[in-house]
PDB file of C-alpha atoms in Angstrom:
ATOM      1  CA  MET A   1       0.000   0.000   0.000  1.00 52.00           C
ATOM      2  CA  LEU A   2       2.827   2.422   0.823  1.00 53.00           C
ATOM      3  CA  LYS A   3       4.795   1.558  -2.319  1.00 61.00           C
ATOM      4  CA  ASN A   4       3.128   4.337  -4.353  1.00 68.00           C
ATOM      5  CA  ILE A   5       3.577   6.961  -1.616  1.00 68.00           C
ATOM      6  CA  ASP A   6       6.692   9.163  -1.771  1.00 70.00           C
ATOM      7  CA  ILE A   7       9.152   9.347   1.141  1.00 67.00           C
ATOM      8  CA  GLY A   8       7.943  12.765   2.292  1.00 67.00           C
ATOM      9  CA  THR A   9       4.379  11.554   2.693  1.00 69.00           C
ATOM     10  CA  ARG A  10       5.608   8.399   4.466  1.00 70.00           C
ATOM     11  CA  LEU A  11       7.543  10.540   6.955  1.00 67.00           C
ATOM     12  CA  ILE A  12       4.501  12.705   7.611  1.00 68.00           C
ATOM     13  CA  ILE A  13       2.356   9.594   8.215  1.00 70.00           C
ATOM     14  CA  ALA A  14       4.981   8.075  10.519  1.00 70.00           C
ATOM     15  CA  PHE A  15       5.457  11.255  12.572  1.00 68.00           C
ATOM     16  CA  SER A  16       1.697  11.757  12.808  1.00 70.00           C
ATOM     17  CA  ALA A  17       1.183   8.189  14.031  1.00 69.00           C
ATOM     18  CA  ILE A  18       3.979   8.475  16.595  1.00 68.00           C
ATOM     19  CA  THR A  19       2.681  11.864  17.759  1.00 67.00           C
ATOM     20  CA  ILE A  20      -0.801  10.424  18.297  1.00 67.00           C
ATOM     21  CA  LEU A  21       0.695   7.449  20.169  1.00 63.00           C
ATOM     22  CA  VAL A  22       2.752   9.706  22.464  1.00 62.00           C
ATOM     23  CA  ILE A  23      -0.252  11.930  23.152  1.00 62.00           C
ATOM     24  CA  LEU A  24      -2.409   8.894  23.999  1.00 61.00           C
ATOM     25  CA  LEU A  25       0.317   7.516  26.285  1.00 59.00           C
ATOM     26  CA  GLY A  26       0.586  10.909  27.978  1.00 56.00           C
ATOM     27  CA  LEU A  27      -3.177  11.085  28.488  1.00 54.00           C
ATOM     28  CA  GLY A  28      -3.149   7.569  29.913  1.00 54.00           C
ATOM     29  CA  ALA A  29      -0.418   8.552  32.385  1.00 50.00           C
ATOM     30  CA  LEU A  30      -2.377  11.630  33.468  1.00 50.00           C
ATOM     31  CA  ASN A  31      -5.458   9.526  34.196  1.00 48.00           C
ATOM     32  CA  SER A  32      -3.530   6.987  36.256  1.00 47.00           C
ATOM     33  CA  THR A  33      -4.339   7.691  39.918  1.00 47.00           C
ATOM     34  CA  GLU A  34      -1.481   5.608  41.333  1.00 49.00           C
ATOM     35  CA  ILE A  35       1.122   7.685  39.445  1.00 49.00           C
ATOM     36  CA  LEU A  36      -0.455  10.981  40.502  1.00 50.00           C
ATOM     37  CA  ALA A  37      -0.667   9.891  44.150  1.00 54.00           C
ATOM     38  CA  ASP A  38       3.104   9.381  44.278  1.00 54.00           C
ATOM     39  CA  PRO A  39       5.169  12.635  44.124  1.00 54.00           C
ATOM     40  CA  ALA A  40       7.853  10.836  42.116  1.00 56.00           C
ATOM     41  CA  GLY A  41       5.158   9.615  39.729  1.00 53.00           C
ATOM     42  CA  TYR A  42       3.911  13.188  39.364  1.00 52.00           C
ATOM     43  CA  LYS A  43       7.402  14.276  38.308  1.00 56.00           C
ATOM     44  CA  GLN A  44       7.443  11.415  35.822  1.00 56.00           C
ATOM     45  CA  VAL A  45       4.148  12.612  34.366  1.00 53.00           C
ATOM     46  CA  LEU A  46       5.509  16.165  34.046  1.00 56.00           C
ATOM     47  CA  LEU A  47       8.645  14.822  32.361  1.00 59.00           C
ATOM     48  CA  LEU A  48       6.506  12.681  30.056  1.00 60.00           C
ATOM     49  CA  MET A  49       4.348  15.692  29.182  1.00 61.00           C
ATOM     50  CA  GLY A  50       7.427  17.821  28.501  1.00 64.00           C
ATOM     51  CA  ALA A  51       8.965  15.080  26.369  1.00 66.00           C
ATOM     52  CA  GLN A  52       5.647  14.624  24.594  1.00 66.00           C
ATOM     53  CA  TRP A  53       5.374  18.283  23.636  1.00 70.00           C
ATOM     54  CA  LEU A  54       9.041  18.392  22.668  1.00 72.00           C
ATOM     55  CA  PHE A  55       8.466  15.381  20.431  1.00 73.00           C
ATOM     56  CA  VAL A  56       5.369  16.990  18.914  1.00 72.00           C
ATOM     57  CA  LEU A  57       7.367  20.163  18.256  1.00 76.00           C
ATOM     58  CA  LEU A  58      10.235  18.221  16.658  1.00 78.00           C
ATOM     59  CA  ALA A  59       7.805  16.149  14.604  1.00 76.00           C
ATOM     60  CA  ASN A  60       6.096  19.296  13.338  1.00 78.00           C
ATOM     61  CA  ILE A  61       9.463  20.848  12.480  1.00 82.00           C
ATOM     62  CA  ALA A  62      10.404  17.683  10.571  1.00 80.00           C
ATOM     63  CA  ILE A  63       7.077  17.736   8.742  1.00 80.00           C
ATOM     64  CA  ALA A  64       7.566  21.418   7.877  1.00 81.00           C
ATOM     65  CA  ILE A  65      11.045  20.669   6.493  1.00 84.00           C
ATOM     66  CA  VAL A  66       9.685  17.834   4.333  1.00 81.00           C
ATOM     67  CA  VAL A  67       6.827  20.003   3.057  1.00 81.00           C
ATOM     68  CA  ILE A  68       9.168  22.918   2.281  1.00 86.00           C
ATOM     69  CA  ARG A  69      11.507  20.585   0.382  1.00 86.00           C
ATOM     70  CA  LYS A  70       8.593  19.171  -1.620  1.00 85.00           C
ATOM     71  CA  ILE A  71       7.372  22.684  -2.450  1.00 87.00           C
ATOM     72  CA  ASN A  72      10.898  23.680  -3.459  1.00 88.00           C
ATOM     73  CA  GLN A  73      11.184  20.614  -5.719  1.00 89.00           C
ATOM     74  CA  GLU A  74       7.831  21.430  -7.304  1.00 88.00           C
ATOM     75  CA  ILE A  75       8.820  25.054  -7.907  1.00 91.00           C
ATOM     76  CA  THR A  76      12.165  23.978  -9.386  1.00 92.00           C
ATOM     77  CA  GLY A  77      10.425  21.504 -11.695  1.00 91.00           C
ATOM     78  CA  ARG A  78       7.894  24.117 -12.737  1.00 92.00           C
ATOM     79  CA  LYS A  79      10.642  26.643 -13.499  1.00 95.00           C
ATOM     80  CA  GLN A  80      12.499  24.071 -15.608  1.00 95.00           C
ATOM     81  CA  THR A  81       9.298  23.307 -17.509  1.00 95.00           C
ATOM     82  CA  GLU A  82       8.639  27.014 -18.092  1.00 96.00           C
ATOM     83  CA  THR A  83      12.211  27.516 -19.327  1.00 96.00           C
ATOM     84  CA  SER A  84      11.873  24.590 -21.744  1.00 96.00           C
ATOM     85  CA  LEU A  85       8.538  25.932 -22.970  1.00 96.00           C
ATOM     86  CA  ARG A  86       9.997  29.416 -23.551  1.00 96.00           C
ATOM     87  CA  LYS A  87      12.907  27.928 -25.521  1.00 97.00           C
ATOM     88  CA  SER A  88      10.523  25.853 -27.625  1.00 96.00           C
ATOM     89  CA  GLU A  89       8.248  28.829 -28.289  1.00 94.00           C
ATOM     90  CA  ASP A  90      11.253  30.965 -29.230  1.00 95.00           C
ATOM     91  CA  LEU A  91      12.528  28.306 -31.651  1.00 95.00           C
ATOM     92  CA  ASN A  92       9.076  27.958 -33.257  1.00 91.00           C
ATOM     93  CA  ARG A  93       8.754  31.737 -33.583  1.00 89.00           C
ATOM     94  CA  ARG A  94      12.183  32.039 -35.214  1.00 93.00           C
ATOM     95  CA  LEU A  95      11.401  29.190 -37.622  1.00 92.00           C
ATOM     96  CA  LEU A  96       8.104  30.797 -38.649  1.00 90.00           C
ATOM     97  CA  GLU A  97       9.699  34.203 -39.111  1.00 90.00           C
ATOM     98  CA  ALA A  98      12.575  32.774 -41.185  1.00 92.00           C
ATOM     99  CA  ALA A  99      10.377  30.719 -43.536  1.00 91.00           C
ATOM    100  CA  GLY A 100       9.981  32.236 -46.994  1.00 90.00           C
ATOM    101  CA  GLU A 101       6.608  30.534 -47.491  1.00 93.00           C
ATOM    102  CA  GLY A 102       3.411  31.847 -46.009  1.00 92.00           C
ATOM    103  CA  ILE A 103       2.429  29.849 -42.913  1.00 93.00           C
ATOM    104  CA  CYS A 104      -0.662  30.436 -40.835  1.00 91.00           C
ATOM    105  CA  GLY A 105      -2.816  28.545 -38.393  1.00 91.00           C
ATOM    106  CA  LEU A 106      -6.515  28.751 -37.658  1.00 90.00           C
ATOM    107  CA  ASP A 107      -8.349  27.909 -34.468  1.00 91.00           C
ATOM    108  CA  ALA A 108     -11.579  25.866 -34.317  1.00 88.00           C
ATOM    109  CA  GLN A 109     -13.679  28.965 -35.105  1.00 87.00           C
ATOM    110  CA  GLY A 110     -11.699  29.777 -38.254  1.00 86.00           C
ATOM    111  CA  LYS A 111      -9.866  32.700 -36.640  1.00 91.00           C
ATOM    112  CA  THR A 112      -6.214  33.274 -37.444  1.00 92.00           C
ATOM    113  CA  ALA A 113      -4.179  31.966 -34.502  1.00 93.00           C
ATOM    114  CA  PHE A 114      -0.806  32.888 -36.024  1.00 92.00           C
ATOM    115  CA  ILE A 115       0.691  33.930 -39.336  1.00 93.00           C
ATOM    116  CA  ASN A 116       4.308  34.471 -40.282  1.00 93.00           C
ATOM    117  CA  PRO A 117       5.558  37.688 -41.911  1.00 93.00           C
ATOM    118  CA  ALA A 118       5.810  36.059 -45.353  1.00 94.00           C
ATOM    119  CA  GLY A 119       2.169  34.955 -45.197  1.00 93.00           C
ATOM    120  CA  ALA A 120       0.979  38.367 -44.089  1.00 93.00           C
ATOM    121  CA  ARG A 121       2.948  40.044 -46.937  1.00 92.00           C
ATOM    122  CA  MET A 122       1.454  37.638 -49.496  1.00 91.00           C
ATOM    123  CA  LEU A 123      -2.033  38.560 -48.356  1.00 88.00           C
ATOM    124  CA  GLY A 124      -1.341  42.289 -48.191  1.00 90.00           C
ATOM    125  CA  TRP A 125      -2.038  42.555 -44.467  1.00 91.00           C
ATOM    126  CA  THR A 126       0.036  42.739 -41.318  1.00 92.00           C
ATOM    127  CA  ALA A 127       0.054  39.835 -38.874  1.00 91.00           C
ATOM    128  CA  GLU A 128      -1.546  42.093 -36.256  1.00 92.00           C
ATOM    129  CA  GLU A 129      -4.464  42.805 -38.609  1.00 92.00           C
ATOM    130  CA  LEU A 130      -5.098  39.084 -39.213  1.00 92.00           C
ATOM    131  CA  VAL A 131      -4.546  37.409 -35.835  1.00 93.00           C
ATOM    132  CA  GLY A 132      -7.811  36.887 -33.982  1.00 93.00           C
ATOM    133  CA  LYS A 133      -9.994  37.616 -37.016  1.00 90.00           C
ATOM    134  CA  ARG A 134     -12.042  35.089 -38.998  1.00 87.00           C
ATOM    135  CA  GLN A 135     -10.115  34.395 -42.170  1.00 83.00           C
ATOM    136  CA  HIS A 136     -13.230  33.752 -44.229  1.00 79.00           C
ATOM    137  CA  LYS A 137     -14.553  37.275 -43.661  1.00 80.00           C
ATOM    138  CA  ILE A 138     -11.213  38.794 -44.626  1.00 79.00           C
ATOM    139  CA  LEU A 139      -9.958  36.534 -47.422  1.00 77.00           C
ATOM    140  CA  HIS A 140     -12.522  34.032 -48.713  1.00 73.00           C
ATOM    141  CA  HIS A 141     -15.746  36.024 -48.767  1.00 71.00           C
ATOM    142  CA  THR A 142     -15.974  36.315 -52.583  1.00 76.00           C
ATOM    143  CA  ARG A 143     -14.979  34.221 -55.572  1.00 78.00           C
ATOM    144  CA  ALA A 144     -12.682  35.428 -58.337  1.00 80.00           C
ATOM    145  CA  ASP A 145     -15.748  36.482 -60.363  1.00 85.00           C
ATOM    146  CA  GLY A 146     -17.063  38.578 -57.419  1.00 80.00           C
ATOM    147  CA  SER A 147     -19.888  36.218 -56.423  1.00 83.00           C
ATOM    148  CA  PRO A 148     -20.296  35.480 -52.689  1.00 79.00           C
ATOM    149  CA  TYR A 149     -18.430  32.472 -51.274  1.00 77.00           C
ATOM    150  CA  SER A 150     -20.394  31.147 -48.323  1.00 78.00           C
ATOM    151  CA  LEU A 151     -18.780  29.936 -45.125  1.00 75.00           C
ATOM    152  CA  GLU A 152     -20.517  26.558 -45.563  1.00 77.00           C
ATOM    153  CA  GLU A 153     -18.720  26.035 -48.878  1.00 76.00           C
ATOM    154  CA  CYS A 154     -15.328  27.145 -47.598  1.00 74.00           C
ATOM    155  CA  GLN A 155     -12.986  24.174 -47.246  1.00 69.00           C
ATOM    156  CA  ILE A 156     -10.444  26.150 -45.236  1.00 68.00           C
ATOM    157  CA  CYS A 157     -12.569  27.711 -42.532  1.00 64.00           C
TER     158      CYS A 157
END
């Protein structure tokens, strides 16, 4: 059952279980009338309570350290992923900008998601004018003879 649980979670479970056990033992000692009746037993109970709270404090510190390490690992992993994504996006952008052919992409609604400079020049527009706009309304709305070209007939959009 614990095979799929990482070491940090296992430590938290172990410290929590031990903390509960120590607290229950401490409560049992407090309820024991024969220990409380004896002054030496009373000192033992106070020592047990002090040790119990010290253990709880140390356990919580250990748990906090494990949690902070896990958060740090997650942040580090996320930063590495973001760096890789930025590098990939930069490479794709440079490839699109360097291509001599017109390259564009449409989203599911037929809006221009991206277009490279060569594609925008071929169409007589700037990339800023095309991105986010439905291509059919801008480019495919009429046939060469001037007759309307419906969106239903358009094989691109």
